[in-house]
mmCIF file of C-alpha atoms in Angstrom:
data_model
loop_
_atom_site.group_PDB
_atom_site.id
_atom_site.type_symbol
_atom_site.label_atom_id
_atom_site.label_comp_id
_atom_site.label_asym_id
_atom_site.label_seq_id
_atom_site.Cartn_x
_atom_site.Cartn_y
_atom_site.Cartn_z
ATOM 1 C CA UNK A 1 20.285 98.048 49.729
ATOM 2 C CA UNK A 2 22.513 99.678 47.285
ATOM 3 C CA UNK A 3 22.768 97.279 44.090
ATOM 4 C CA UNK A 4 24.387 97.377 40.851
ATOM 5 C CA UNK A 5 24.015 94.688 37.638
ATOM 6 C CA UNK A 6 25.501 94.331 34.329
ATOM 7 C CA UNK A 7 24.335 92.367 31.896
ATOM 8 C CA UNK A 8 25.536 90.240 30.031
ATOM 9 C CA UNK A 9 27.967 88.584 31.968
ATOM 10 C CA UNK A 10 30.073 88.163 28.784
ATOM 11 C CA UNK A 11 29.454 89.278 24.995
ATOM 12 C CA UNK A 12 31.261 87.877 21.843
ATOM 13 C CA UNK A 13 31.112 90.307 18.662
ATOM 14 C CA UNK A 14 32.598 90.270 15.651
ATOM 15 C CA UNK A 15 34.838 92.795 14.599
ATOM 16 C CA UNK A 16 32.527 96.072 13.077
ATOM 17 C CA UNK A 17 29.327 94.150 15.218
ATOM 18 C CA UNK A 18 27.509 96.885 17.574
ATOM 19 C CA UNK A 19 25.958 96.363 20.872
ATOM 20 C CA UNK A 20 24.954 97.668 24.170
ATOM 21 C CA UNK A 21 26.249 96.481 27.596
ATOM 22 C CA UNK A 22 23.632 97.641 30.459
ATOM 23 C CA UNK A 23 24.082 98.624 33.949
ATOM 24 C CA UNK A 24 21.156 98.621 36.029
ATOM 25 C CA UNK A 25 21.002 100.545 39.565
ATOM 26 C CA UNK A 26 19.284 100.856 42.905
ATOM 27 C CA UNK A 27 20.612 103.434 44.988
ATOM 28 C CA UNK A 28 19.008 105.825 47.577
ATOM 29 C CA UNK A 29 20.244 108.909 45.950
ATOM 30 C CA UNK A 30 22.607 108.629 42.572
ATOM 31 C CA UNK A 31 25.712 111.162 43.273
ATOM 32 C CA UNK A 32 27.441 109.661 39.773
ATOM 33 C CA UNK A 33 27.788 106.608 38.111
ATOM 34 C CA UNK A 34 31.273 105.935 36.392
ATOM 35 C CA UNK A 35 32.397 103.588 33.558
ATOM 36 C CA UNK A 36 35.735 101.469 33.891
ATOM 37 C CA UNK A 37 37.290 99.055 31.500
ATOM 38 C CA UNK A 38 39.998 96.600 33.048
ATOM 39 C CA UNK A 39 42.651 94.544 31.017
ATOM 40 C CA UNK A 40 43.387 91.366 32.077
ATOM 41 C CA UNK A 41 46.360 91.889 35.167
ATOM 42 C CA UNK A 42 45.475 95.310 35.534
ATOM 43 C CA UNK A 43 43.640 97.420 37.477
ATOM 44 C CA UNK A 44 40.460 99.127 36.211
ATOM 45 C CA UNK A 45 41.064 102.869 33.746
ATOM 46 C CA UNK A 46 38.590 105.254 34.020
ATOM 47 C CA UNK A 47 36.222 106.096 31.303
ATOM 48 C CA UNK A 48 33.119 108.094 31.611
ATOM 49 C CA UNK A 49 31.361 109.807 34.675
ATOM 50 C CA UNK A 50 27.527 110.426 34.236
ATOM 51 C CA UNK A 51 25.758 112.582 37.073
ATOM 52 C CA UNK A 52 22.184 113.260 35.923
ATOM 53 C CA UNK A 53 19.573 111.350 33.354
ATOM 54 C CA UNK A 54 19.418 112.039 29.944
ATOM 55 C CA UNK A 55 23.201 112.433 30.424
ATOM 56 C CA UNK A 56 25.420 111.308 27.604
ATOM 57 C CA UNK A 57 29.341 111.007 27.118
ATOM 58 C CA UNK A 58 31.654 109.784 23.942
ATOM 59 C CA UNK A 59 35.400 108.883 23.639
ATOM 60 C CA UNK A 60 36.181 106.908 20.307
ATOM 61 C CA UNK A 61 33.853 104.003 19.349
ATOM 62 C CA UNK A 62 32.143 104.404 23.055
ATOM 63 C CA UNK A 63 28.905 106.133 24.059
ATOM 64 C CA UNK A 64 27.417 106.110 27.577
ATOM 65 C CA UNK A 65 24.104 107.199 28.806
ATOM 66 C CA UNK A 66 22.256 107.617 31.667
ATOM 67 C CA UNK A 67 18.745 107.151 32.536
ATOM 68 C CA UNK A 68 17.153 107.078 36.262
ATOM 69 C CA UNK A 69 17.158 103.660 36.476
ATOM 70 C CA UNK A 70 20.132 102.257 34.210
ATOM 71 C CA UNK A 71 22.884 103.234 32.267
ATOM 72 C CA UNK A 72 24.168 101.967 28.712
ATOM 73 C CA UNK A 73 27.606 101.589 27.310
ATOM 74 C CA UNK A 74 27.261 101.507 23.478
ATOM 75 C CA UNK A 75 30.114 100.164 21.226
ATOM 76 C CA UNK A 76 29.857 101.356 17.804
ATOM 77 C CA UNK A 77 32.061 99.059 14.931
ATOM 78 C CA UNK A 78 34.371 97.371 18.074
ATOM 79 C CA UNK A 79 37.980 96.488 17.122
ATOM 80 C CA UNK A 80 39.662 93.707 18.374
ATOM 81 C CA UNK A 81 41.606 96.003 20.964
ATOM 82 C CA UNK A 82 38.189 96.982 22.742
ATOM 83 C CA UNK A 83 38.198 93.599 24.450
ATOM 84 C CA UNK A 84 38.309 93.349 27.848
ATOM 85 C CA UNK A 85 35.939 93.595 30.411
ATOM 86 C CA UNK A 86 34.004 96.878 31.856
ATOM 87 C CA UNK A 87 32.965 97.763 34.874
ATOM 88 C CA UNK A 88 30.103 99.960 36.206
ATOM 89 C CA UNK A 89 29.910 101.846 39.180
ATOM 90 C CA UNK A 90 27.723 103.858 41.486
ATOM 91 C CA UNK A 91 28.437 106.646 44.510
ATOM 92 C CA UNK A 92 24.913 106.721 46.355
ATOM 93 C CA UNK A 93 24.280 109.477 48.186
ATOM 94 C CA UNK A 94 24.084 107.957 51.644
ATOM 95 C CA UNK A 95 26.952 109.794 52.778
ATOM 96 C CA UNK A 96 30.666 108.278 52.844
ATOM 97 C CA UNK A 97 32.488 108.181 49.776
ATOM 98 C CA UNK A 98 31.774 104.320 48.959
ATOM 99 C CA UNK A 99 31.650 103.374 45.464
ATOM 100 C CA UNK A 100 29.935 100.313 44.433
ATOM 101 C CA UNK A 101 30.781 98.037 41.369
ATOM 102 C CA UNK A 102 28.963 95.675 39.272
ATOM 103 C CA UNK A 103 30.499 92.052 38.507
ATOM 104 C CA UNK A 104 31.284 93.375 34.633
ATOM 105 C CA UNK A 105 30.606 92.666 31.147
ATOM 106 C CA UNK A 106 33.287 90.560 29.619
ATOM 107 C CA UNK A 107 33.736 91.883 25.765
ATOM 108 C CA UNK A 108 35.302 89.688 23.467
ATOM 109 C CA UNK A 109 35.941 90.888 19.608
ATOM 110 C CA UNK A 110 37.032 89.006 16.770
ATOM 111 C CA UNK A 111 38.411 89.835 14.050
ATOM 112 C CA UNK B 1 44.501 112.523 37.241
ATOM 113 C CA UNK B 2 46.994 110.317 39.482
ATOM 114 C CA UNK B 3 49.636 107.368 38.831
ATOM 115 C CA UNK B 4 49.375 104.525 41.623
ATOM 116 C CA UNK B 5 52.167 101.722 41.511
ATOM 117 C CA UNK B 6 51.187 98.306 43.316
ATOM 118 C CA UNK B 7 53.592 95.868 44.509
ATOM 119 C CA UNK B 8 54.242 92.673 43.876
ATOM 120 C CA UNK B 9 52.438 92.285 40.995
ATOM 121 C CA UNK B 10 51.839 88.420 42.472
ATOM 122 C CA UNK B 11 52.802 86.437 44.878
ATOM 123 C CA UNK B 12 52.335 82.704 45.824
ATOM 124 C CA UNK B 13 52.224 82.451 49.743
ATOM 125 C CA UNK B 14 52.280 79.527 52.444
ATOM 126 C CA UNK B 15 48.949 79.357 54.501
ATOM 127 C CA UNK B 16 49.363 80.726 57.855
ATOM 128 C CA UNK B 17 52.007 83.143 56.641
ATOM 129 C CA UNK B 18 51.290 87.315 55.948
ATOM 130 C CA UNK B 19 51.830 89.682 53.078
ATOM 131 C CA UNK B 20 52.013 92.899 52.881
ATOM 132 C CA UNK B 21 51.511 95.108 49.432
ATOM 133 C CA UNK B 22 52.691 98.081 49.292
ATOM 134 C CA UNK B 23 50.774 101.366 47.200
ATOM 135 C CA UNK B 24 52.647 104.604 45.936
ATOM 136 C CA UNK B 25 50.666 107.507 44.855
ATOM 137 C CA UNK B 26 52.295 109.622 42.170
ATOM 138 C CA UNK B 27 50.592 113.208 44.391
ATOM 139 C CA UNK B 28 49.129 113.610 47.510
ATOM 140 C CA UNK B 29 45.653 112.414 47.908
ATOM 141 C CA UNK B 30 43.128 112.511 51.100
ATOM 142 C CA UNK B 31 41.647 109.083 51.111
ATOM 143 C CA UNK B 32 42.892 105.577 49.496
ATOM 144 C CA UNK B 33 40.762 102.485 49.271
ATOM 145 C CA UNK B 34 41.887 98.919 49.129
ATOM 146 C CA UNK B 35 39.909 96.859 47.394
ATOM 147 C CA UNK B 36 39.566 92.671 46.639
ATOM 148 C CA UNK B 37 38.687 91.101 43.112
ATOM 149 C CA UNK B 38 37.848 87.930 42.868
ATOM 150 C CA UNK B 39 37.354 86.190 39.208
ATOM 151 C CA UNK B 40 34.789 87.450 37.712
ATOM 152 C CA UNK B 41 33.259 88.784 40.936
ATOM 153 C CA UNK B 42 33.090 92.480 41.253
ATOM 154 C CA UNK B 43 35.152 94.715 43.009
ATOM 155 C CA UNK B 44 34.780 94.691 47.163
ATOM 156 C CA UNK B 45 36.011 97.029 49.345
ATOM 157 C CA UNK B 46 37.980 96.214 51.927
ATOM 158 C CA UNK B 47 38.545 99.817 53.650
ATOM 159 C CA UNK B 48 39.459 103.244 53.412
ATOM 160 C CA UNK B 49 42.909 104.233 54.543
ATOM 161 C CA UNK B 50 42.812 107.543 56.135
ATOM 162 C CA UNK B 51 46.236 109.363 56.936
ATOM 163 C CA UNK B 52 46.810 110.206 60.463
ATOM 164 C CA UNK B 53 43.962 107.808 61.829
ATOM 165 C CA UNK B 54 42.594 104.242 61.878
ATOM 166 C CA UNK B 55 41.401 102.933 58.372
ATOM 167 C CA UNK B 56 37.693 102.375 58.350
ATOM 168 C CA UNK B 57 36.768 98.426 57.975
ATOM 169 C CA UNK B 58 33.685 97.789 55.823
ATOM 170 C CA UNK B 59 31.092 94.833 56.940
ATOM 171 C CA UNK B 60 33.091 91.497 56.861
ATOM 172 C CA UNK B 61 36.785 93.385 56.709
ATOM 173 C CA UNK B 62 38.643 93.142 60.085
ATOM 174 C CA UNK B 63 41.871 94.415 61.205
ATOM 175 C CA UNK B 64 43.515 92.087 62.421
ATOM 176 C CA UNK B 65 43.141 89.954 59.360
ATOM 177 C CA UNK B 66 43.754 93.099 57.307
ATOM 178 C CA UNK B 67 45.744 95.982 59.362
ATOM 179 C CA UNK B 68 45.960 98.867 57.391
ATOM 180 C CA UNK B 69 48.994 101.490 57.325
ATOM 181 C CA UNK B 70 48.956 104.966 55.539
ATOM 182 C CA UNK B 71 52.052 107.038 57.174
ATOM 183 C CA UNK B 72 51.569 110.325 54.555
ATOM 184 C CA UNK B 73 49.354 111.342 51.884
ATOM 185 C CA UNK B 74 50.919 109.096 48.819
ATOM 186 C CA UNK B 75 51.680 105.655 50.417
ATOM 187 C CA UNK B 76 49.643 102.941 51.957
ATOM 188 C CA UNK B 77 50.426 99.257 52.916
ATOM 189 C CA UNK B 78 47.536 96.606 53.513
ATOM 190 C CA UNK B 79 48.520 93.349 55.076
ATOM 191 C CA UNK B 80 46.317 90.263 54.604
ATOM 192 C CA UNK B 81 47.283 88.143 57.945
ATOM 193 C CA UNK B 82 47.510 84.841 58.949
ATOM 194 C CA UNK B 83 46.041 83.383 55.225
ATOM 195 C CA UNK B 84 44.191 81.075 54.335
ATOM 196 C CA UNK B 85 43.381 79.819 50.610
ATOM 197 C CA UNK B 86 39.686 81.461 50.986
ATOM 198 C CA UNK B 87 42.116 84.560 50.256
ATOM 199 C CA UNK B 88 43.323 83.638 47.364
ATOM 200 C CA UNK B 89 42.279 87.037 45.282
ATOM 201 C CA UNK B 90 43.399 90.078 43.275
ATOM 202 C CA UNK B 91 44.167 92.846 46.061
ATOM 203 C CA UNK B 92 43.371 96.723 44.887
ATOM 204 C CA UNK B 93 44.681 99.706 45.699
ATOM 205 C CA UNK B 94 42.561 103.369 44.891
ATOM 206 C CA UNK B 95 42.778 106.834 45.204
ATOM 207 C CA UNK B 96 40.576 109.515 44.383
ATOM 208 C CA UNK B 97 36.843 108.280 43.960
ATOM 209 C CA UNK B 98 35.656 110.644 46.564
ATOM 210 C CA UNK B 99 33.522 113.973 45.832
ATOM 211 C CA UNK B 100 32.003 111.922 42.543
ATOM 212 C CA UNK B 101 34.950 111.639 40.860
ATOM 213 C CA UNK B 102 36.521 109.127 39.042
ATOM 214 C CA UNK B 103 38.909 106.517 40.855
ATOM 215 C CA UNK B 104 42.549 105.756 39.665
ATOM 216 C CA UNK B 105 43.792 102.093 40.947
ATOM 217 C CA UNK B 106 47.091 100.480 41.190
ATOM 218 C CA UNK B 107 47.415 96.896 38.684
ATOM 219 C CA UNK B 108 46.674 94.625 41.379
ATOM 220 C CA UNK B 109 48.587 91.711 43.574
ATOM 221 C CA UNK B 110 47.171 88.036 42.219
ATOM 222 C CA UNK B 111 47.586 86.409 45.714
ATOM 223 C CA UNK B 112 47.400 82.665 45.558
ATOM 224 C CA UNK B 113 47.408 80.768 49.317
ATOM 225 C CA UNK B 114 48.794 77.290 49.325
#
């Protein structure tokens, strides 16, 4: 069955404190696994789409890569801003254009 | 990329009652998805609204708890019937996602059953 889990379930940094949020996989076929980060009362924005291992895409203080098994979303020096809670996502290739989401990593920064 | 605007926003509804949210789509798009969130749960979808034919129902999703419009290419309604607190949720609507790319979604309806 096609699976995805994030870990943790919820991370507290302080303001300038690195980390990594993982996203491990099981799929029967990866077609691309996508980054979201969701607000509280909104819906999720897109951030990053990685289609092959070894894969890796930046925007700001964020860094996602890919591996065959997992995926990392690295947060260099968070702000306070960067809280909220992001999602991972998978399209398998079983045909169908289903994507399926992991239960997120809530990120909480303080200044 | 594409806009999507969601409404209501939230609603508070009597058991046994219906509500329908309504999903606009800033350009025409092949296939929308309507999805349900509950806290801190991940993101299930319901089904995938295709225009000019029945939506397609994933495993537990049926329509006649959840019928399903799309009359054109940038609009789509989804109806949760008949509810019941159990759907008490955040209700989702997405377009694009499809030919691994990225998927744009409207900010939600918080639907609390009393």
């Amino acid at each position: 069955e096609d699976q995805v889990t994030q870990s943790p379930e919820a991370l507290r940094l302080q303001e300038g404190e690195s980390s990594s949020l993982n996203c491990s996989y099981t799929v029967s076929g990866l077609r691309g696994l996508f980054w979201y980060r969701q607000d509280p009362g909104k819906g999720p924005e897109f951030l990053f789409t990685l289609y092959s291992a070894g894969e890796e895409k930046e925007k700001e203080r964020l860094k996602a890569t890919l591996t065959k098994k997992e995926s990392f979303l690295h947060i260099t020096a968070p702000k306070p801003e960067d809280s909220a809670t992001y999602l991972c996502a998978v399209h398998p290739n079983t045909g169908g254009f289903k994507t399926i989401f992991g239960a997120g990593t809530r990120l909480f920064v303080k200044a | 990329s594409a806009v999507i605007s969601q409404k209501p926003s939230r609603d508070i509804c009597q058991r046994g009652t219906s509500l329908t949210i309504q999903c606009q789509v800033d350009s025409q798009v092949t296939m929308m998805f309507w999805y349900r969130q509950q806290p801190g749960q991940s993101l299930t979808l319901i089904a995938t609204a295709n225009q000019g034919s029945e939506a397609t129902y994933e495993s537990g999703f049926v329509i006649d708890k959840f019928p399903i419009s799309r009359p054109n290419l940038t609009f789509s309604t989804l109806t949760v019937s008949n509810m019941s607190p159990e759907d008490s949720s955040i209700y989702l609507c997405s377009a694009g996602g499809t030919m691994n790319t990225e998927a744009f979604f409207g900010q939600g309806t918080r639907l609390t059953v009393v």
